[in-house]
Coordinates of C-alpha atoms in Angstrom, one line a residue:
P275 CA 0.9 5.8 0.4
L276 CA -1.9 6.7 2.9
S277 CA -1.7 10.4 2.2
C278 CA -1.9 9.7 -1.5
R279 CA -5.0 7.6 -1.1
L280 CA -6.7 10.0 1.2
Y281 CA -5.9 13.3 -0.5
C282 CA -5.5 12.4 -4.1
E283 CA -8.2 9.9 -4.9
E284 CA -11.8 10.9 -5.6
E285 CA -13.9 11.3 -2.5
R286 CA -15.9 8.1 -2.9
D287 CA -13.2 6.0 -4.6
P288 CA -13.0 2.5 -3.1
K289 CA -9.2 3.0 -2.6
R290 CA -9.9 6.0 -0.4
R291 CA -12.9 4.5 1.4
S292 CA -11.0 1.3 2.1
C293 CA -8.1 3.3 3.6
Q294 CA -10.6 5.2 5.9
T295 CA -12.1 1.9 6.9
V296 CA -8.7 0.4 7.9
L297 CA -7.8 3.6 9.9
A298 CA -11.2 3.5 11.7
E299 CA -10.8 -0.1 12.6
A300 CA -7.2 0.4 13.8
L301 CA -8.3 3.4 15.9
D302 CA -11.2 1.4 17.4
V303 CA -8.8 -1.5 18.4
V304 CA -6.2 0.9 19.9
V305 CA -8.7 2.9 21.9
R306 CA -10.4 -0.2 23.4
S307 CA -7.0 -1.8 24.1
F308 CA -5.8 1.1 26.3
A309 CA -9.2 1.9 27.9
P310 CA -8.5 -0.2 31.0
I311 CA -5.3 1.7 31.9
L312 CA -6.2 5.2 30.4
P313 CA -10.0 5.3 30.8
H314 CA -10.5 9.0 30.6
L315 CA -8.3 9.4 27.5
A316 CA -10.0 6.4 25.9
E317 CA -13.5 7.8 26.6
E318 CA -12.6 11.3 25.3
V319 CA -11.2 9.8 22.0
F320 CA -14.3 7.6 21.7
Q321 CA -16.7 10.5 22.1
H322 CA -14.9 12.4 19.3
L323 CA -14.8 9.7 16.7
P324 CA -16.1 11.2 13.5
Y325 CA -18.5 8.4 12.6
K326 CA -21.6 6.8 14.1
K327 CA -20.9 4.5 17.1
D328 CA -22.9 1.5 18.2
S329 CA -22.5 2.3 21.9
E330 CA -22.7 5.5 24.0
G331 CA -19.3 4.9 25.7
V332 CA -16.1 2.9 25.1
F333 CA -16.8 0.7 28.1
R334 CA -20.1 -0.4 26.7
T335 CA -18.6 -1.7 23.5
G336 CA -17.3 -4.9 24.9
W337 CA -13.8 -6.4 24.3
I338 CA -12.1 -6.6 20.9
N339 CA -13.6 -9.1 18.6
A340 CA -12.0 -8.8 15.2
S341 CA -14.0 -9.9 12.2
S342 CA -12.9 -12.9 10.2
A343 CA -13.3 -10.8 7.1
W344 CA -10.0 -9.2 7.9
K345 CA -8.2 -12.5 7.6
K346 CA -7.6 -13.3 4.0
P347 CA -5.2 -16.2 3.1
G348 CA -2.1 -15.0 1.4
I349 CA -2.5 -11.3 2.0
E350 CA -0.1 -11.2 4.9
E351 CA 2.5 -13.0 2.9
A352 CA 2.0 -10.8 -0.1
I353 CA 2.5 -7.6 2.0
E354 CA 5.6 -9.1 3.7
G355 CA 7.0 -10.1 0.4
A356 CA 6.4 -6.7 -1.1
C357 CA 8.0 -5.0 2.0
A358 CA 11.1 -7.2 1.6
M359 CA 11.4 -6.0 -2.1
R360 CA 10.8 -2.4 -1.0
D361 CA 13.7 -2.7 1.5
S362 CA 15.9 -3.9 -1.4
F363 CA 14.7 -1.0 -3.6
L364 CA 15.2 1.7 -0.9
G365 CA 18.6 0.3 0.0
S366 CA 19.7 0.5 -3.6
I367 CA 19.0 4.3 -3.9
S368 CA 20.9 5.3 -0.8
G369 CA 18.4 7.6 0.9
K370 CA 17.3 9.4 -2.3
N371 CA 13.7 10.3 -3.1
A372 CA 11.9 7.1 -4.0
L373 CA 9.4 9.0 -6.0
E374 CA 12.1 9.9 -8.5
Y375 CA 12.4 6.3 -9.5
E376 CA 10.4 3.5 -11.2
V377 CA 10.9 0.0 -9.9
V378 CA 11.1 -3.2 -12.0
I379 CA 10.4 -6.4 -10.0
V380 CA 11.3 -9.6 -11.7
I381 CA 10.0 -12.9 -10.2
E382 CA 9.9 -16.3 -11.9
P383 CA 6.4 -17.8 -12.4
G384 CA 5.3 -19.3 -9.1
L385 CA 3.5 -18.6 -5.8
L386 CA 5.4 -15.4 -5.0
F387 CA 4.6 -14.0 -8.5
E388 CA 0.9 -14.8 -7.9
L389 CA 0.9 -13.1 -4.6
M390 CA 2.4 -9.9 -6.1
E391 CA -0.2 -10.1 -8.9
A392 CA -2.9 -9.8 -6.2
L393 CA -1.4 -6.4 -5.4
Q394 CA -0.9 -5.4 -9.0
A395 CA -2.9 -6.9 -11.8
E396 CA -1.4 -4.7 -14.5
E397 CA 2.2 -5.2 -15.7
T398 CA 3.0 -1.5 -15.0
S399 CA 1.1 0.8 -12.6
S400 CA 1.5 4.0 -10.7
V401 CA -1.6 3.5 -8.6
S402 CA -1.6 -0.2 -7.6
Q403 CA -1.3 -1.4 -4.0
L404 CA 2.2 -2.8 -4.9
N405 CA 3.4 0.6 -6.1
E406 CA 2.1 2.2 -2.9
I407 CA 4.1 -0.2 -0.8
M408 CA 7.2 0.3 -3.0
M409 CA 6.8 4.1 -2.5
A410 CA 8.0 4.7 -6.1
S411 CA 6.3 6.7 -8.8
Q412 CA 5.8 3.5 -10.9
T413 CA 6.2 -0.2 -10.5
T414 CA 6.6 -2.9 -13.2
L415 CA 6.1 -6.6 -12.4
L416 CA 7.7 -9.1 -14.8
S417 CA 8.4 -12.8 -14.9
E418 CA 11.7 -12.4 -16.7
L419 CA 14.4 -9.7 -17.0
P420 CA 13.7 -7.4 -20.0
K421 CA 16.1 -7.9 -22.9
E422 CA 16.7 -4.2 -23.1
T423 CA 18.0 -3.9 -19.6
P424 CA 21.3 -1.9 -19.6
A425 CA 24.4 -4.0 -18.9
D426 CA 25.5 -1.6 -16.1
V427 CA 22.2 -1.4 -14.2
N428 CA 22.3 -2.4 -10.6
I429 CA 20.2 -5.5 -10.1
I430 CA 19.4 -6.3 -6.4
K431 CA 18.8 -10.0 -5.8
G432 CA 16.9 -11.5 -2.9
T433 CA 14.8 -14.4 -1.7
F434 CA 11.5 -14.6 0.3
L435 CA 10.2 -17.6 2.1
I436 CA 6.4 -18.1 1.8
N437 CA 4.7 -19.9 4.6
L438 CA 1.0 -20.6 4.2
E439 CA -1.6 -22.8 5.9
G440 CA 0.4 -23.1 9.1
G441 CA 3.5 -24.4 7.3
D442 CA 1.8 -26.9 5.0
I443 CA 2.7 -24.7 2.0
R444 CA 6.3 -23.5 2.1
E445 CA 8.1 -22.1 -0.9
E446 CA 11.3 -20.1 -1.2
S447 CA 11.3 -17.8 -4.2
S448 CA 14.0 -15.5 -5.6
Y449 CA 13.4 -12.0 -7.0
K450 CA 15.3 -9.2 -8.6
V451 CA 14.7 -5.5 -8.1
I452 CA 15.9 -2.8 -10.4
A453 CA 15.6 1.0 -9.7
L454 CA 15.6 3.2 -12.7
P455 CA 15.4 7.0 -12.7
I456 CA 11.9 7.9 -14.0
A457 CA 11.7 10.0 -17.1
K458 CA 8.4 11.7 -16.5
A459 CA 7.6 15.1 -14.9
K460 CA 6.4 15.7 -11.3
C461 CA 2.7 16.0 -11.0
P462 CA 1.8 19.3 -9.3
R463 CA -1.2 17.6 -7.5
C464 CA 0.0 14.2 -6.2
R465 CA 3.7 14.9 -6.4
R466 CA 4.5 11.7 -8.2
Y467 CA 6.6 11.7 -11.3
T468 CA 3.8 10.5 -13.6
A469 CA 2.9 13.7 -15.6
D470 CA 3.9 14.6 -19.1
S471 CA 4.6 18.2 -18.0
S472 CA 5.3 19.8 -14.6
S473 CA 2.5 22.2 -15.2
T474 CA -0.1 19.6 -16.0
P475 CA -1.5 17.0 -13.6
C476 CA -0.9 13.3 -14.3
P477 CA -3.6 11.2 -16.0
R478 CA -4.9 9.9 -12.6
C479 CA -5.3 13.4 -11.2
L480 CA -6.9 14.7 -14.3
K481 CA -9.5 12.0 -14.1
V482 CA -10.2 12.8 -10.5
L483 CA -10.4 16.5 -11.1
A484 CA -12.8 15.9 -14.1
G485 CA -15.0 13.9 -11.8
K486 CA -15.1 16.6 -9.2
G487 CA -16.1 19.1 -11.9
S488 CA -19.1 17.0 -13.0
T489 CA -20.6 16.5 -9.5

């Protein structure tokens, strides 16, 4: 998921820039954390950071003080819920290439469904945060099982306990995960199975390439 954001999105795309921001923040926290026990290594890493720094040295930065902007209610639970569904999906394909599948997630209307909608606003997407977590080529989020679902399809069932506001909001929700072999071709650029032909980039990559050509 990180490599797809960094190397496949347009240079100034918010998805790519937000990924870089998270990586920079994580590196900053790690470097300042081990500075007291590995001072020379920490200073060397700090001096080679590829962006502007507020201080001349790692020991002049002060201790870690994470911004409250990183703490958004519900995001942690949304990610944990998505990861639980990803584990169900990966377990159902027995070590096969996840990109060769599309995932259908079925959740009854409720808090868990709303949390997943925060990660994927569209019903079906190949570029949403939810799909990146699932590691598939495409993810579909539904509130009920499709009527055309084959009778012999393997439906993985699971539950996830949501715990918000320090335990004031608790809700256990059930979900279903279906892995279906994807019918599209492998994109020669992003390597996801989202192209109409193996010789032509997928719509997302075509859009990015068109943007590069106009700049």
